[in-house]
Amino acid sequence: MRSSVQAGDDGGEGGAALASYWWRPLVEHGGSEGEAARRRVRVLREMERLAAAANESLDDLRHKLLTYKAGDLWFPAGGIPKQEMDIPPVVSVLLIGLAGAGKSMLVDLMYYVLGRAGFVPLTSPADKDGRTLCLEEHNVLRSMRNGFCVFDSRGLDRDRMGDGLEEVAEWMEKGVRHRQPCRGTGLLDASAPAKRFVRRRVNCVIIVANLRELHRSLLSGDAGPLEATYDLVHHPPIKINSTENPILVLTHGDELSPEERMEARVKACEHLGVPETNGVYDIPCVNEYGAAVDEMDPTTAYAVAEVILRALVVADRSHRPKARIKDRLLLVLSWAMCALSAWFAFLSRCCAKLGRANREAKLRVQ
């Protein structure tokens, strides 16, 4: 059952805008106690915060994102000035998740929210099952010199999570590039054209999970989707900052009833070991009318914009200091000293063997 929709408090120009406040009927169901009830209350407060911010700050947040330049959200730390930080011209955000989680639709929604839907094709190369075949770079701000880009990836197969996690670790270590073929697509031999595109270091990861599938997993007892998502959330290579969990976006919650939607979010976050509000967002890809939520649902539009902003904050906090000439010389010197010590150790071992052989020969003569 789809989540309910009611008229918003403020109408837009040219007609009343509809906004989805699916959580408000749940406010009346109070009186329960315990940790589960406190978790529900925290989620309700978070949703009300997003709704209030959408009415007051959505346009300001859009403007901040549209005028963003890499490093704008950096703040001083460690006594190193900004000019000594290795800040790329374009920040890269990587979307990962299981197959069918809604990563490509989330990218489309980002274009809608930032007003770029009419400028770019929103479809990506996909196989017969609708799964993305290769990494797709989406430069939302349409600038090669500054801003940010979002990489859409192929959904991971939960029956082959080992291979999927290994590929994710490879992306985090070696970087990603536009049109880079993903494993399991049969396009690995066609990677030559992709090598012409710029390889970018991943600055932030957003995990996309299908809340409807997690709800079914909780009801059926089939822990497969939950365990696969848990492995992905706690995969060490994707943690840009070891003290923070990756950003988690829950999609397809609008296909559940409000009570199911709330219960699935609370229980899924508890199972995944992440807070149910901090860095977790419930984002439907379309509203009840099958249209983009940009005009119909300001709360979801604000949530999408805040997801992008949070990712950029994480990215700007992950920049490393530039390698100075002195550091490089010390590194080369240390390598040379290691090689020299290894050479002397080899000579010492050879001389010891020769000396031992010489003594044994003299003893045999005597």
Short mmCIF file of C-alpha atoms in Angstrom, two decimals:
data_model
loop_
_atom_site.label_atom_id
_atom_site.label_comp_id
_atom_site.label_asym_id
_atom_site.label_seq_id
_atom_site.Cartn_x
_atom_site.Cartn_y
_atom_site.Cartn_z
CA MET A 1 0.00 0.00 0.00
CA ARG A 2 1.34 3.40 -0.90
CA SER A 3 1.96 6.01 1.77
CA SER A 4 -0.74 8.62 2.13
CA VAL A 5 -0.52 12.14 0.65
CA GLN A 6 -2.24 15.24 1.87
CA ALA A 7 -2.26 18.88 0.91
CA GLY A 8 0.66 20.97 2.09
CA ASP A 9 0.31 23.96 4.39
CA ASP A 10 1.47 26.46 1.78
CA GLY A 11 0.32 26.47 -1.79
CA GLY A 12 2.72 27.21 -4.61
CA GLU A 13 2.13 29.81 -7.29
CA GLY A 14 -0.30 28.69 -9.89
CA GLY A 15 -2.07 26.17 -7.66
CA ALA A 16 -1.80 24.32 -4.40
CA ALA A 17 1.23 22.09 -4.12
CA LEU A 18 0.83 18.63 -2.71
CA ALA A 19 3.33 17.44 -0.16
CA SER A 20 3.77 13.99 1.29
CA TYR A 21 3.53 13.99 5.08
CA TRP A 22 3.19 10.24 5.41
CA TRP A 23 4.51 10.18 8.99
CA ARG A 24 1.98 12.54 10.57
CA PRO A 25 -0.77 9.93 11.12
CA LEU A 26 1.76 8.01 13.22
CA VAL A 27 2.11 10.91 15.67
CA GLU A 28 -1.34 10.11 17.04
CA HIS A 29 -0.26 6.56 17.93
CA GLY A 30 1.64 7.55 21.08
CA GLY A 31 1.71 6.11 24.57
CA SER A 32 4.15 3.24 24.01
CA GLU A 33 7.43 3.06 25.90
CA GLY A 34 10.79 1.46 25.39
CA GLU A 35 13.74 1.92 23.06
CA ALA A 36 11.68 1.16 19.94
CA ALA A 37 9.24 3.95 20.81
CA ARG A 38 12.10 6.39 21.38
CA ARG A 39 13.55 5.47 18.00
CA ARG A 40 10.19 6.18 16.34
CA VAL A 41 10.00 9.55 18.07
CA ARG A 42 13.46 10.45 16.79
CA VAL A 43 12.43 9.56 13.24
CA LEU A 44 9.22 11.62 13.54
CA ARG A 45 11.20 14.63 14.76
CA GLU A 46 13.67 14.22 11.92
CA MET A 47 10.87 14.15 9.34
CA GLU A 48 9.29 17.26 10.86
CA ARG A 49 12.68 18.98 10.72
CA LEU A 50 12.99 18.21 7.02
CA ALA A 51 9.44 19.42 6.37
CA ALA A 52 10.04 22.71 8.20
CA ALA A 53 13.39 23.25 6.49
CA ALA A 54 11.85 22.55 3.07
CA ASN A 55 9.39 25.44 3.51
CA GLU A 56 12.09 27.89 4.61
CA SER A 57 15.45 26.88 3.16
CA LEU A 58 15.01 24.76 0.03
CA ASP A 59 15.85 27.55 -2.39
CA ASP A 60 18.86 28.62 -0.32
CA LEU A 61 20.17 25.06 -0.22
CA ARG A 62 19.72 24.71 -3.99
CA HIS A 63 21.65 27.91 -4.54
CA LYS A 64 24.47 26.70 -2.28
CA LEU A 65 24.74 23.46 -4.27
CA LEU A 66 24.54 25.14 -7.66
CA THR A 67 27.33 27.56 -6.75
CA TYR A 68 29.46 24.97 -4.96
CA LYS A 69 33.16 24.69 -5.76
CA ALA A 70 35.39 21.91 -4.51
CA GLY A 71 36.75 22.85 -1.10
CA ASP A 72 34.00 25.37 -0.23
CA LEU A 73 32.93 23.22 2.74
CA TRP A 74 36.47 22.54 3.96
CA PHE A 75 37.31 23.75 7.46
CA PRO A 76 40.72 24.09 9.13
CA ALA A 77 42.05 21.02 10.90
CA GLY A 78 45.49 19.79 11.84
CA GLY A 79 47.16 23.18 11.46
CA ILE A 80 47.41 22.92 7.65
CA PRO A 81 46.11 25.85 5.53
CA LYS A 82 43.68 25.25 2.70
CA GLN A 83 46.21 26.05 -0.03
CA GLU A 84 48.31 23.11 1.14
CA MET A 85 45.45 20.62 0.80
CA ASP A 86 45.15 18.39 -2.27
CA ILE A 87 41.66 19.46 -3.37
CA PRO A 88 40.56 18.14 -6.79
CA PRO A 89 38.75 20.51 -9.17
CA VAL A 90 35.70 18.21 -9.16
CA VAL A 91 34.56 16.24 -6.11
CA SER A 92 33.39 12.68 -6.86
CA VAL A 93 30.49 10.98 -5.07
CA LEU A 94 29.90 7.25 -5.65
CA LEU A 95 26.49 5.59 -5.37
CA ILE A 96 26.55 1.90 -4.46
CA GLY A 97 23.89 -0.59 -3.43
CA LEU A 98 22.25 -3.89 -4.24
CA ALA A 99 20.51 -4.50 -7.55
CA GLY A 100 17.16 -2.73 -7.72
CA ALA A 101 17.94 -0.31 -4.91
CA GLY A 102 17.14 2.74 -7.05
CA LYS A 103 20.56 4.34 -7.61
CA SER A 104 19.83 5.46 -11.17
CA MET A 105 16.46 6.90 -10.16
CA LEU A 106 18.18 8.79 -7.32
CA VAL A 107 20.56 10.34 -9.87
CA ASP A 108 17.56 11.37 -11.97
CA LEU A 109 15.98 12.88 -8.88
CA MET A 110 19.12 14.91 -8.18
CA TYR A 111 18.83 16.43 -11.64
CA TYR A 112 15.18 17.29 -11.02
CA VAL A 113 15.81 18.85 -7.62
CA LEU A 114 18.70 20.98 -8.92
CA GLY A 115 16.77 22.06 -11.98
CA ARG A 116 18.95 20.23 -14.51
CA ALA A 117 16.49 17.62 -15.75
CA GLY A 118 15.98 19.26 -19.14
CA PHE A 119 19.64 19.43 -20.05
CA VAL A 120 20.87 15.83 -19.95
CA PRO A 121 19.60 12.37 -20.88
CA LEU A 122 18.52 10.64 -17.69
CA THR A 123 18.85 7.08 -18.94
CA SER A 124 21.99 4.98 -18.54
CA PRO A 125 23.10 1.93 -20.55
CA ALA A 126 21.43 -1.08 -18.94
CA ASP A 127 21.01 -4.79 -19.52
CA LYS A 128 17.71 -6.61 -20.11
CA ASP A 129 17.01 -6.53 -16.35
CA GLY A 130 17.42 -2.75 -16.22
CA ARG A 131 20.75 -2.92 -14.36
CA THR A 132 23.48 -0.41 -15.17
CA LEU A 133 26.29 -1.93 -17.24
CA CYS A 134 29.13 0.47 -16.40
CA LEU A 135 30.03 3.35 -14.16
CA GLU A 136 28.27 6.52 -15.28
CA GLU A 137 29.60 9.95 -14.36
CA HIS A 138 26.89 12.59 -13.93
CA ASN A 139 28.23 16.12 -13.71
CA VAL A 140 25.16 17.73 -12.22
CA LEU A 141 26.52 21.27 -12.46
CA ARG A 142 27.73 20.74 -16.04
CA SER A 143 31.19 22.13 -15.29
CA MET A 144 34.55 20.46 -15.93
CA ARG A 145 36.51 22.93 -13.78
CA ASN A 146 34.65 22.94 -10.47
CA GLY A 147 31.70 21.48 -8.61
CA PHE A 148 30.90 17.83 -8.09
CA CYS A 149 29.94 14.74 -10.04
CA VAL A 150 27.95 11.65 -9.06
CA PHE A 151 28.93 8.18 -10.23
CA ASP A 152 26.13 5.67 -10.75
CA SER A 153 27.27 2.05 -10.43
CA ARG A 154 25.90 -1.39 -11.24
CA GLY A 155 23.81 -2.97 -8.50
CA LEU A 156 25.62 -5.63 -6.50
CA ASP A 157 24.33 -9.20 -6.54
CA ARG A 158 23.68 -10.32 -2.96
CA ASP A 159 24.45 -13.91 -3.93
CA ARG A 160 27.94 -12.80 -5.01
CA MET A 161 28.71 -10.15 -2.41
CA GLY A 162 32.33 -11.23 -2.13
CA ASP A 163 33.02 -10.25 -5.75
CA GLY A 164 30.98 -7.08 -5.37
CA LEU A 165 32.80 -5.92 -2.25
CA GLU A 166 36.12 -6.66 -3.91
CA GLU A 167 35.16 -4.48 -6.87
CA VAL A 168 34.03 -1.67 -4.55
CA ALA A 169 37.39 -1.86 -2.74
CA GLU A 170 39.12 -1.58 -6.12
CA TRP A 171 37.10 1.55 -6.95
CA MET A 172 38.03 3.12 -3.64
CA GLU A 173 41.72 2.33 -4.05
CA LYS A 174 42.29 3.01 -7.75
CA GLY A 175 39.52 5.50 -8.49
CA VAL A 176 36.64 5.48 -10.98
CA ARG A 177 36.11 6.78 -14.49
CA HIS A 178 33.20 7.36 -16.82
CA ARG A 179 32.05 4.31 -18.85
CA GLN A 180 34.28 1.98 -16.83
CA PRO A 181 32.77 -1.53 -17.26
CA CYS A 182 31.56 -3.30 -14.12
CA ARG A 183 32.18 -6.93 -13.33
CA GLY A 184 29.60 -9.44 -14.47
CA THR A 185 28.53 -7.42 -17.52
CA GLY A 186 30.70 -9.06 -20.16
CA LEU A 187 32.11 -5.65 -21.12
CA LEU A 188 35.51 -5.93 -19.46
CA ASP A 189 37.12 -6.39 -22.90
CA ALA A 190 35.55 -3.12 -24.02
CA SER A 191 37.35 -1.01 -21.41
CA ALA A 192 39.81 0.59 -23.86
CA PRO A 193 37.54 3.55 -24.79
CA ALA A 194 36.91 4.23 -21.09
CA LYS A 195 40.62 4.77 -20.49
CA ARG A 196 40.41 8.07 -22.33
CA PHE A 197 38.18 9.49 -19.58
CA VAL A 198 39.65 11.05 -16.44
CA ARG A 199 40.10 8.74 -13.46
CA ARG A 200 38.74 10.33 -10.31
CA ARG A 201 39.40 9.50 -6.68
CA VAL A 202 36.21 8.71 -4.76
CA ASN A 203 35.67 11.43 -2.14
CA CYS A 204 32.41 10.17 -0.64
CA VAL A 205 30.15 7.10 -0.82
CA ILE A 206 26.35 7.04 -0.63
CA ILE A 207 24.74 3.65 -0.02
CA VAL A 208 21.28 3.19 -1.53
CA ALA A 209 19.04 0.48 -0.05
CA ASN A 210 15.56 -0.69 -1.00
CA LEU A 211 13.42 -0.22 2.13
CA ARG A 212 10.65 -2.38 0.68
CA GLU A 213 13.04 -5.31 0.25
CA LEU A 214 14.42 -4.81 3.75
CA HIS A 215 10.87 -4.86 5.09
CA ARG A 216 10.16 -8.11 3.28
CA SER A 217 13.38 -9.53 4.66
CA LEU A 218 12.31 -8.66 8.19
CA LEU A 219 8.89 -10.27 7.72
CA SER A 220 9.99 -13.43 5.92
CA GLY A 221 13.02 -14.20 8.03
CA ASP A 222 15.20 -14.26 4.91
CA ALA A 223 18.18 -12.30 6.18
CA GLY A 224 19.88 -12.18 2.77
CA PRO A 225 19.14 -8.53 1.85
CA LEU A 226 19.78 -7.34 5.40
CA GLU A 227 23.08 -9.19 5.71
CA ALA A 228 24.25 -8.04 2.28
CA THR A 229 23.41 -4.43 3.15
CA TYR A 230 25.16 -4.81 6.51
CA ASP A 231 28.30 -6.07 4.80
CA LEU A 232 28.19 -3.09 2.45
CA VAL A 233 27.62 -0.49 5.19
CA HIS A 234 30.50 -1.83 7.28
CA HIS A 235 32.88 -2.51 4.38
CA PRO A 236 36.12 -0.83 5.59
CA PRO A 237 37.30 0.58 2.20
CA ILE A 238 34.20 2.78 1.76
CA LYS A 239 34.62 4.60 5.05
CA ILE A 240 36.27 7.87 4.04
CA ASN A 241 36.31 8.89 7.71
CA SER A 242 36.72 5.95 10.07
CA THR A 243 34.66 7.70 12.75
CA GLU A 244 31.50 8.07 10.64
CA ASN A 245 29.09 5.70 8.95
CA PRO A 246 28.48 6.18 5.22
CA ILE A 247 25.39 8.08 4.11
CA LEU A 248 22.41 5.74 3.76
CA VAL A 249 19.47 6.48 1.44
CA LEU A 250 16.36 4.31 1.82
CA THR A 251 14.21 4.16 -1.32
CA HIS A 252 10.84 2.65 -2.28
CA GLY A 253 9.44 3.33 1.19
CA ASP A 254 6.46 5.00 -0.48
CA GLU A 255 5.34 1.51 -1.58
CA LEU A 256 4.68 0.62 2.07
CA SER A 257 2.02 1.80 4.48
CA PRO A 258 3.12 4.54 6.95
CA GLU A 259 3.31 2.02 9.81
CA GLU A 260 5.30 -0.47 7.73
CA ARG A 261 7.55 2.30 6.50
CA MET A 262 8.35 3.48 10.03
CA GLU A 263 8.84 -0.03 11.40
CA ALA A 264 11.07 -1.06 8.51
CA ARG A 265 13.28 2.01 8.92
CA VAL A 266 13.68 1.60 12.68
CA LYS A 267 14.33 -2.15 12.60
CA ALA A 268 16.57 -2.03 9.52
CA CYS A 269 18.76 0.70 11.02
CA GLU A 270 18.96 -1.25 14.28
CA HIS A 271 20.06 -4.37 12.40
CA LEU A 272 22.58 -2.41 10.31
CA GLY A 273 24.04 -0.79 13.41
CA VAL A 274 23.49 2.80 12.23
CA PRO A 275 21.48 5.67 13.76
CA GLU A 276 17.98 5.90 12.37
CA THR A 277 18.24 9.67 11.81
CA ASN A 278 21.86 10.84 11.54
CA GLY A 279 22.94 10.37 7.93
CA VAL A 280 19.89 8.25 6.99
CA TYR A 281 17.27 9.54 4.52
CA ASP A 282 13.96 8.09 3.34
CA ILE A 283 13.59 9.21 -0.27
CA PRO A 284 10.92 8.02 -2.71
CA CYS A 285 11.98 8.31 -6.32
CA VAL A 286 8.58 9.44 -7.56
CA ASN A 287 5.44 10.62 -5.86
CA GLU A 288 2.05 8.91 -5.91
CA TYR A 289 1.26 10.41 -9.31
CA GLY A 290 4.37 8.99 -10.94
CA ALA A 291 5.96 12.43 -11.33
CA ALA A 292 9.20 13.83 -10.02
CA VAL A 293 8.90 15.08 -6.46
CA ASP A 294 10.56 18.41 -7.22
CA GLU A 295 7.26 20.25 -7.63
CA MET A 296 4.97 17.91 -5.67
CA ASP A 297 6.96 17.09 -2.56
CA PRO A 298 9.24 19.80 -1.15
CA THR A 299 10.15 17.63 1.86
CA THR A 300 11.68 14.96 -0.35
CA ALA A 301 13.29 17.59 -2.56
CA TYR A 302 14.97 19.10 0.49
CA ALA A 303 16.05 15.64 1.69
CA VAL A 304 17.72 14.96 -1.67
CA ALA A 305 19.48 18.32 -1.57
CA GLU A 306 20.64 17.66 2.00
CA VAL A 307 21.99 14.25 0.98
CA ILE A 308 24.14 15.98 -1.64
CA LEU A 309 25.25 18.64 0.83
CA ARG A 310 26.19 16.05 3.47
CA ALA A 311 28.16 14.11 0.86
CA LEU A 312 30.06 17.26 -0.14
CA VAL A 313 30.83 18.03 3.51
CA VAL A 314 32.24 14.51 3.96
CA ALA A 315 34.19 14.88 0.71
CA ASP A 316 35.73 18.22 1.67
CA ARG A 317 36.72 16.80 5.05
CA SER A 318 38.48 13.88 3.36
CA HIS A 319 40.99 15.89 1.33
CA ARG A 320 44.62 15.04 2.06
CA PRO A 321 47.58 17.40 2.41
CA LYS A 322 49.65 17.94 -0.70
CA ALA A 323 52.88 16.00 -0.92
CA ARG A 324 55.69 18.52 -0.42
CA ILE A 325 59.06 18.29 -2.19
CA LYS A 326 60.73 17.70 1.17
CA ASP A 327 58.40 14.78 1.89
CA ARG A 328 59.08 13.27 -1.53
CA LEU A 329 62.85 13.61 -1.07
CA LEU A 330 62.61 11.95 2.34
CA LEU A 331 60.56 9.15 0.80
CA VAL A 332 63.13 8.61 -1.96
CA LEU A 333 65.94 8.74 0.59
CA SER A 334 64.21 6.17 2.79
CA TRP A 335 63.75 3.87 -0.20
CA ALA A 336 67.45 4.29 -1.10
CA MET A 337 68.51 3.54 2.48
CA CYS A 338 66.32 0.44 2.56
CA ALA A 339 67.81 -0.76 -0.73
CA LEU A 340 71.33 -0.04 0.49
CA SER A 341 70.76 -1.87 3.77
CA ALA A 342 69.34 -4.84 1.88
CA TRP A 343 72.42 -4.82 -0.38
CA PHE A 344 74.82 -4.80 2.58
CA ALA A 345 72.82 -7.53 4.28
CA PHE A 346 73.17 -9.61 1.13
CA LEU A 347 76.93 -8.96 0.98
CA SER A 348 77.28 -9.83 4.65
CA ARG A 349 75.48 -13.10 4.16
CA CYS A 350 77.63 -13.97 1.12
CA CYS A 351 80.87 -13.14 2.98
CA ALA A 352 79.76 -15.22 5.95
CA LYS A 353 79.15 -18.20 3.69
CA LEU A 354 82.53 -17.75 1.98
CA GLY A 355 84.31 -17.50 5.32
CA ARG A 356 82.58 -20.60 6.62
CA ALA A 357 83.51 -22.52 3.47
CA ASN A 358 87.13 -21.37 3.75
CA ARG A 359 87.40 -22.55 7.35
CA GLU A 360 85.91 -25.90 6.50
CA ALA A 361 88.43 -26.30 3.64
CA LYS A 362 91.38 -25.56 5.96
CA LEU A 363 90.11 -28.05 8.52
CA ARG A 364 89.89 -30.76 5.85
CA VAL A 365 93.52 -30.03 4.75
CA GLN A 366 94.80 -30.34 8.31
#
